[in-house]
Each structure stands twice: as structure tokens, then as C-alpha cells.
Coordinates of C-alpha atoms in Angstrom, one line a residue:
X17 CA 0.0 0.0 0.0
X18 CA 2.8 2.2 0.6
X19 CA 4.4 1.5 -2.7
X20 CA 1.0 2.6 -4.4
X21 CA 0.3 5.8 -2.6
X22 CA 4.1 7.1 -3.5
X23 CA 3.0 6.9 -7.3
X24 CA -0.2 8.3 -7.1
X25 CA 1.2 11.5 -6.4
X26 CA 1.2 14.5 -9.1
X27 CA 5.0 14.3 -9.3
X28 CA 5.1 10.5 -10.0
X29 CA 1.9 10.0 -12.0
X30 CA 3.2 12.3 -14.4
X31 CA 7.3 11.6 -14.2
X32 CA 5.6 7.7 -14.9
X33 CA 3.8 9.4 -18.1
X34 CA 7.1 11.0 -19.1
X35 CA 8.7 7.8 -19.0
X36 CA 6.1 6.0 -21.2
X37 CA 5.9 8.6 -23.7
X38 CA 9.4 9.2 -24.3
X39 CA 9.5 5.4 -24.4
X40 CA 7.3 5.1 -27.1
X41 CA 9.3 7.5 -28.5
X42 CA 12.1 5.1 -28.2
X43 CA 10.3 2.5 -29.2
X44 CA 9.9 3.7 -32.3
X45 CA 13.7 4.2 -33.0
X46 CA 14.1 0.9 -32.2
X47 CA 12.1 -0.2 -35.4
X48 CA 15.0 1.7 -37.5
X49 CA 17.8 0.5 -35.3
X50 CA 17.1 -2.6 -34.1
X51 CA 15.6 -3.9 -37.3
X52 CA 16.7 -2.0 -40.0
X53 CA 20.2 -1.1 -38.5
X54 CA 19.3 2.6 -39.6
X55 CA 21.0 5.1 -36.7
X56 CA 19.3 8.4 -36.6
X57 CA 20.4 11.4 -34.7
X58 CA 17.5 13.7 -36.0
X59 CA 14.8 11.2 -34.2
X60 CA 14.0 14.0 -31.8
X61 CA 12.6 16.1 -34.4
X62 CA 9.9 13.5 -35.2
X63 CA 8.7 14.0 -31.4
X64 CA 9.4 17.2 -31.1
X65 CA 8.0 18.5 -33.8
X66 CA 4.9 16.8 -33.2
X67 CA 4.7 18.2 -29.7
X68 CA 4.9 21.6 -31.1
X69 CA 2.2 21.2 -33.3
X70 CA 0.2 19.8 -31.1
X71 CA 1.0 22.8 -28.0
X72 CA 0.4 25.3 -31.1
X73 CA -2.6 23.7 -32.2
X74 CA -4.2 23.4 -28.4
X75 CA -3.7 27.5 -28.2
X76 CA -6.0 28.2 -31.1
X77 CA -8.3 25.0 -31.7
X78 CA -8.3 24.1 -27.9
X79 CA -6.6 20.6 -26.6
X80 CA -9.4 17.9 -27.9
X81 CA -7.6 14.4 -27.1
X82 CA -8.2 13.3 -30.5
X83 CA -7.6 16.6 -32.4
X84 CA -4.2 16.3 -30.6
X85 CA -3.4 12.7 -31.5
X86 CA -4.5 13.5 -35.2
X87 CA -2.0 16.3 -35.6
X88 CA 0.4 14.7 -34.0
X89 CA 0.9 12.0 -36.3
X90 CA 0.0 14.2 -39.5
X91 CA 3.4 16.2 -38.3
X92 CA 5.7 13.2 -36.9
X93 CA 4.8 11.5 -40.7
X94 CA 5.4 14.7 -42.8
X95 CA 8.3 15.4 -41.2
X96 CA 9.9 11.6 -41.5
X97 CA 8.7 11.6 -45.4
X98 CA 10.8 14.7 -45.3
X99 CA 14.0 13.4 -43.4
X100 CA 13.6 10.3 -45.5
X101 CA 13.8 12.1 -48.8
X102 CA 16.9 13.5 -47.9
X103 CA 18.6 11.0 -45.6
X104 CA 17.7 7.0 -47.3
X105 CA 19.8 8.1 -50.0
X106 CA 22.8 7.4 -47.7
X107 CA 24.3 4.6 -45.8
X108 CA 26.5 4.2 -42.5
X109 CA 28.0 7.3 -41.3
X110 CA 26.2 9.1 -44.1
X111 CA 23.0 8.5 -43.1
X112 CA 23.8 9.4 -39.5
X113 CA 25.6 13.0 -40.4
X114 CA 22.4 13.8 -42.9
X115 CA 20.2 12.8 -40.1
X116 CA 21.8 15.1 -37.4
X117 CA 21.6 18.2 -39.9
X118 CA 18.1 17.5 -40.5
X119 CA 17.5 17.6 -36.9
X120 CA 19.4 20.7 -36.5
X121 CA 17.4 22.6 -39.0
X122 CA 14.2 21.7 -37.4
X123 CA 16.1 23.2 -34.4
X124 CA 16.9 25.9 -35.7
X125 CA 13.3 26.6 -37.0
X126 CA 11.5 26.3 -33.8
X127 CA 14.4 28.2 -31.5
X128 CA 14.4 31.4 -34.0
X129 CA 10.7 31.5 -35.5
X130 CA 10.0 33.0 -32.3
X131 CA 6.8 34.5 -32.5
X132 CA 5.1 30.8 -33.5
X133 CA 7.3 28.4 -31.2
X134 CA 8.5 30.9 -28.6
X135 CA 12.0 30.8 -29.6
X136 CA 14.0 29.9 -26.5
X137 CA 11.7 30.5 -23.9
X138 CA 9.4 27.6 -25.8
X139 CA 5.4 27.5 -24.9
X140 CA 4.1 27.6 -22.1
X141 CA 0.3 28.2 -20.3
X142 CA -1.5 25.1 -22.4
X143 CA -5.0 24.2 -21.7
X144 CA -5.8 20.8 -20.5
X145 CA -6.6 17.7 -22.6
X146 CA -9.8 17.2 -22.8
X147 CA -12.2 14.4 -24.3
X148 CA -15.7 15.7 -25.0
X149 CA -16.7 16.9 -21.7
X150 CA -14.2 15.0 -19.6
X151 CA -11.3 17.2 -18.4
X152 CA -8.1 15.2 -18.5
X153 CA -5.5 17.8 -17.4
X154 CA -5.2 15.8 -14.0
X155 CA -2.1 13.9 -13.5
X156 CA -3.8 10.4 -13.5
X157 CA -6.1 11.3 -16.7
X158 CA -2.2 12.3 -18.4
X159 CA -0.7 8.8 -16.8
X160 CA -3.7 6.4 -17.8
X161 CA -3.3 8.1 -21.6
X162 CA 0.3 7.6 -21.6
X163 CA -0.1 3.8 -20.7
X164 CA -2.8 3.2 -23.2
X165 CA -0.7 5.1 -25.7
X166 CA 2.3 3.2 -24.9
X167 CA 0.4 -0.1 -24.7
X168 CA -1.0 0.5 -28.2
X169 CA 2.4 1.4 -29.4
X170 CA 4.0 -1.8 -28.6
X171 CA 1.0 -3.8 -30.0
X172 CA 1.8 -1.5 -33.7
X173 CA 5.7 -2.2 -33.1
X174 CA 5.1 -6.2 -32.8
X175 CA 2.7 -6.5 -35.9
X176 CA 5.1 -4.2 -37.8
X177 CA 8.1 -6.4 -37.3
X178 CA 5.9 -9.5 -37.9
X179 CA 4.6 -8.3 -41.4
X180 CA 6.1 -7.9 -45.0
X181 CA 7.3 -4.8 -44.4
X182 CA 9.0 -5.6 -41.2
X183 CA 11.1 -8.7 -41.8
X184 CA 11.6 -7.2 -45.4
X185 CA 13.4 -4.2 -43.2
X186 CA 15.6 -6.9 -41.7
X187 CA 16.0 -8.2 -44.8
X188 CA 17.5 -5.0 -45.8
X189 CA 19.3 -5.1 -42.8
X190 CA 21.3 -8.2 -43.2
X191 CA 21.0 -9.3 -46.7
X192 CA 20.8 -5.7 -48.9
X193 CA 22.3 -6.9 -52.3
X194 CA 20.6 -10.1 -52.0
X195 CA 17.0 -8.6 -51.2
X196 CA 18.0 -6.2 -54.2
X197 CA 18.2 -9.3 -56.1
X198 CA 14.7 -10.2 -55.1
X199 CA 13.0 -7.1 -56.3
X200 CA 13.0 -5.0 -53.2
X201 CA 13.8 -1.3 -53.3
X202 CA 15.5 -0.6 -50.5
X203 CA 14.7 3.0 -50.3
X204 CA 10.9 2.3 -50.7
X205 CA 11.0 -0.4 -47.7
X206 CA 13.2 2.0 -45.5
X207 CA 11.0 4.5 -46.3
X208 CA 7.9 3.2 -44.8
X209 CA 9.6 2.2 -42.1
X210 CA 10.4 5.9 -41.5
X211 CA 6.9 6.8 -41.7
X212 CA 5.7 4.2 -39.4
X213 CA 8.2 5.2 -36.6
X214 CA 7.4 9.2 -37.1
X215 CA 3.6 7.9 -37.1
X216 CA 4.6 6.6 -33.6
X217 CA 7.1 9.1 -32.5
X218 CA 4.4 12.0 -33.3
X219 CA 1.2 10.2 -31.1
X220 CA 3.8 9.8 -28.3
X221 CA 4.9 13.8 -28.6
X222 CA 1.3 15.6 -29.3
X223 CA 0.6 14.2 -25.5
X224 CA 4.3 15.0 -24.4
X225 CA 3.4 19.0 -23.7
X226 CA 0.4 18.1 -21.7
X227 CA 2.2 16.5 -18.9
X228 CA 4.7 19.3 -17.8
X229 CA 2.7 21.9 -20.3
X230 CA 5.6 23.2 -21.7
X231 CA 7.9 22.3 -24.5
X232 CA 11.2 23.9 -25.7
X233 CA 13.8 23.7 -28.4
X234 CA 15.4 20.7 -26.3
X235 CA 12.8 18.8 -27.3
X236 CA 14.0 18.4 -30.9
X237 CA 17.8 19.0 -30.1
X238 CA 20.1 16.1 -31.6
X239 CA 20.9 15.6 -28.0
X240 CA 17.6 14.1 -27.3
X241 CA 18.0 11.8 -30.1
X242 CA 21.8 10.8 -29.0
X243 CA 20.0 10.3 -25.4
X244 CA 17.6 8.4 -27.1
X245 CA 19.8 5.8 -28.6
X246 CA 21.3 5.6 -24.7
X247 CA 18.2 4.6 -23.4
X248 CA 17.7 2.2 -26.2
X249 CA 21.0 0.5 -25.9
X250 CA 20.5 0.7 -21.9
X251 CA 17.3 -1.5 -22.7
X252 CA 17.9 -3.9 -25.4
X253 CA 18.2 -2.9 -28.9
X254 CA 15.4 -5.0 -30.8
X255 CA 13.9 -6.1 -27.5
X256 CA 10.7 -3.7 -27.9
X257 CA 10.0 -3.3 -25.0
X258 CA 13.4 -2.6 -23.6
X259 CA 12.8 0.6 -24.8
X260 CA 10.7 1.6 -22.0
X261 CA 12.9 -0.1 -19.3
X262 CA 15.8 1.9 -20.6
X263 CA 14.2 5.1 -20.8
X264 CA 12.4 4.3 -17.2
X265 CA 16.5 3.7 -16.1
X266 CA 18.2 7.0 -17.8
X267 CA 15.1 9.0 -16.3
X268 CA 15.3 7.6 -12.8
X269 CA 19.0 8.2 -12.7
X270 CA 18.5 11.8 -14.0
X271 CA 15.4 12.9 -12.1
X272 CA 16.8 10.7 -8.0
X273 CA 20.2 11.1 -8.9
X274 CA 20.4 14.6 -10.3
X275 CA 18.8 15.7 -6.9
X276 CA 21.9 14.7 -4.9
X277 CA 24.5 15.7 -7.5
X278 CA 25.5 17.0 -10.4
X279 CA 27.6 14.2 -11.7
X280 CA 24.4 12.0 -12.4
X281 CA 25.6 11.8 -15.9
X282 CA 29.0 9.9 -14.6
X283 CA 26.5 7.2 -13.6
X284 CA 24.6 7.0 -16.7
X285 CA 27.9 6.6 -18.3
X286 CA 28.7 4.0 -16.2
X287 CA 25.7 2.0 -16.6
X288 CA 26.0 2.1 -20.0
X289 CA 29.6 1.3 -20.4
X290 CA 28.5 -1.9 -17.9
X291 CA 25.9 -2.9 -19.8
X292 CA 27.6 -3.2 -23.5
X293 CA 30.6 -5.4 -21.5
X294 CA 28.2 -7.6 -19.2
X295 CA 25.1 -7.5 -21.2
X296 CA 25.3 -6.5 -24.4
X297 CA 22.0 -7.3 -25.1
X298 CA 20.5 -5.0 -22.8
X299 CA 18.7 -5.0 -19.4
X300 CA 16.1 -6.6 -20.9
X301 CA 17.3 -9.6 -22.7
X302 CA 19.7 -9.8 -19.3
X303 CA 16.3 -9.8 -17.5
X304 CA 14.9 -12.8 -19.5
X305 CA 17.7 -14.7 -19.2
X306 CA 18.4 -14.2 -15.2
X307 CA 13.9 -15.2 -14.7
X308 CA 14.7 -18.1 -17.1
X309 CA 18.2 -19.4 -15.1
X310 CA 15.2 -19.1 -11.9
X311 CA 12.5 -21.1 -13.8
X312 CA 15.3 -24.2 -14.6
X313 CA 15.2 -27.0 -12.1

């Protein structure tokens, strides 16, 4: 009982949203990565984007639920139809330099076009979600959204990699030449790939201003994306939902460690440098394989 009254405060109902929606963020770059071996470092600007259309959006229009959800997957897909015209092109290191100037133009948009985005000082003063007449600016309403959204996330992520498209992608992945050979076009399955994970990316960020009703130009920085791929690695690269234990990891260090001292990061480091040596796999394939080493007479 004591467990569940500390997370039904404010504070942790809506860190615990954070963490879920961010994940899903994650998740979705673990589509590219961890099946397509395709490593972004403009990722951020599919979320972020996303949540400054949506914040934008709830100023004039007012912060319908679905409205929300609807214009943040219209943005997260136009902008990764974007980034893929100009980044699929490319392979390796490429792909990753392309991505990060992509990223930094979308930066560079929303921390100068100051009189739409707010410029530095970001947007702030949202109205609350709302569904009909339900109010759902309440940090449980925020939290039970988040976990629906993240739930429904990692449903789309499973069927994705279980389709065509998805073990094409890894077919790209591993075999390129040979699934040339076959009569794939490896830009075209990449592509929709893309779009799939800015389809996710953008759901997870129209919600993302609600919870701390603000967003800023960190929120489509390249440093997001590079902390993005931390959590993902943290978690388990191509583990699904390792993406949300990774996130849930990097955040807790951050948020309980950062309160005691500055040096938080050192630990991060740490734990990430630990992880790649012991468990390369991630936390949560080392997680399956400690409960199955249990299970074995």
C-alpha cells in the first residue's frame, strides 16, 4: 500500500507518463535501429516536432484528445517523409551526419521563429486535454493516456516487425544486395519504415506538452535523439519493450540522482559502459535470461 500511494502522487503519476511517452518515442527508433540497423540522430525532431504542433494547435483550436493525436501523427509522418527524402539516399555514417543536420534545421526553426514556437523560452500556459466533456488535465487522466498510448504502441511495433514490411526491413538489414536481387527497393522499404516510426514518435509527442505543459527547443535538439539511442541500448536494442525499461532507467538516474549531484551523468555513463561489457543485449534480454536461469530446475 505504501508503494502505491508514493506513485499516485502529481510528481510521479506524471514523471511515470514521461517515461512512457518518451519510451514510445524510443520504441519507435528501435524499429529503424534494431531492425533496419538505420541510426538516426535527428529522431528527436519527429517527437518534437509533433509536440509543437500539437501545443500550437491546443492555443487556437483548444486541446481535444483526439484533435491532438490527429495532428500529431500528420506532423511526426510529414516530417519523416521529409527526413527520409533526404537522408535514405545514404548509408552508415552518411545516413547518421544527414540525419543530425536535418534535426538541427528543425532546431533551428523552432528556437528562432520565435513568435510561432516561442524561440527559447518555448510555450508555455497550455489548456488541458480534454475528451468531449471530460477534463483530462489531471495527473492520473495524463498517466492512464500515456499507458494506453504506450500499450498500443507496442502492439503497432510487434505486428510491424511480424509483417512484410517488417522482416523485409531486416532483410534489408542483413542481406541488402541479396533482397535487391529479389526485387526490393530498398529505399521504398526504408521508407515506410520511416513513416511508421514518425507515425509513432508524433502520437507519443502531441501528448508529451500536456504533462509538464511546456515544450522547448530541447525537445527536438540532436541531444535528445543521441539520449535516445542511450536509453535504447540501456534497454535492449530490438527487444521492444526494452525501450521503455531503458528510458524508465536513464530518467530515474537523471530525475533521483540529479537531486543529490551533479555528476548523475558519470552514472549513466557508467551503466552504459556496464551494460555493453556484461550485457550486451540489454537489461532486458539480461532480465529474461536471469527469470529463465530461476525457472530451470
Amino acid at each position: 500500500m505504501a508503494a502505491v500511494a508514493a506513485l499516485s502522487g502529481d510528481f510521479q503519476l506524471r514523471f511515470l507518463a514521461e517515461i512512457l511517452l518518451i519510451g514510445t518515442a524510443v520504441l519507435s527508433l528501435d524499429l529503424l535501429i534494431g531492425f533496419g540497423g538505420l541510426i538516426s540522430l535527428g529522431h528527436a525532431a519527429l517527437f518534437g516536432s509533433a509536440a509543437y504542433a500539437a501545443a500550437i494547435a491546443a492555443q487556437h483550436l483548444g486541446a481535444s484528445l483526439p484533435v491532438m493525436l490527429g495532428i500529431g501523427i500528420a506532423m511526426g509522418t510529414a516530417v519523416a517523409a521529409l527526413m527520409g527524402l533526404v537522408i535514405l539516399r545514404a548509408g552508415s555514417l552518411f545516413l547518421l551526419i544527414l540525419a543530425l543536420l536535418f534535426g538541427q534545421i528543425v532546431w533551428e526553426i523552432c528556437f528562432h521563429w520565435r513568435e510561432v514556437t516561442g524561440g527559447a523560452d518555448g510555450l508555455r500556459g497550455l489548456p488541458p486535454l480534454s475528451l468531449g466533456p471530460w477534463a483530462l488535465g489531471d495527473a492520473r487522466s495524463l498517466f492512464v493516456l500515456a499507458g494506453l498510448l504506450a500499450l498500443g504502441s507496442l502492439g503497432v511495433a510487434r505486428s510491424f516487425v511480424a509483417s512484410p514490411l517488417g522482416r523485409a526491413l531486416i532483410g534489408t538489414r542483413e542481406q541488402p544486395i541479396r533482397m535487391q536481387a529479389l526485387g526490393y527497393t530498398l529505399f521504398s522499404v526504408r521508407f515506410r519504415a520511416l513513416l511508421v516510426a514518425g507515425a509513432m514518435a508524433g502520437a507519443a509527442g502531441s501528448l508529451y506538452p500536456f504533462v509538464n505543459l511546456y515544450v522547448g527547443p530541447q525537445s527536438v535538439h540532436w541531444t535528445l535523439s543521441a539520449t535516445m539511442i542511450i536509453m535504447l541500448v540501456i534497454g535492449g536494442v530490438g527487444s521492444l519493450w526494452g525501450a521503455f525499461l531503458g528510458t524508465a532507467v536513464y530518467l530515474a538516474l537523471q530525475t533521483y540522482v540529479g537531486a543529490w549531484t551533479d555528476r548523475w551523468q558519470l552514472c549513466v555513463g557508467l551503466l552504459f559502459v556496464l551494460t555493453v561489457l556484461v550485457m550486451p543485449q540489454g537489461l532486458a534480454s539480461g532480465f529474461l535470461r536471469l527469470t529463465r536461469k530461476g525457472r530451470t530446475p
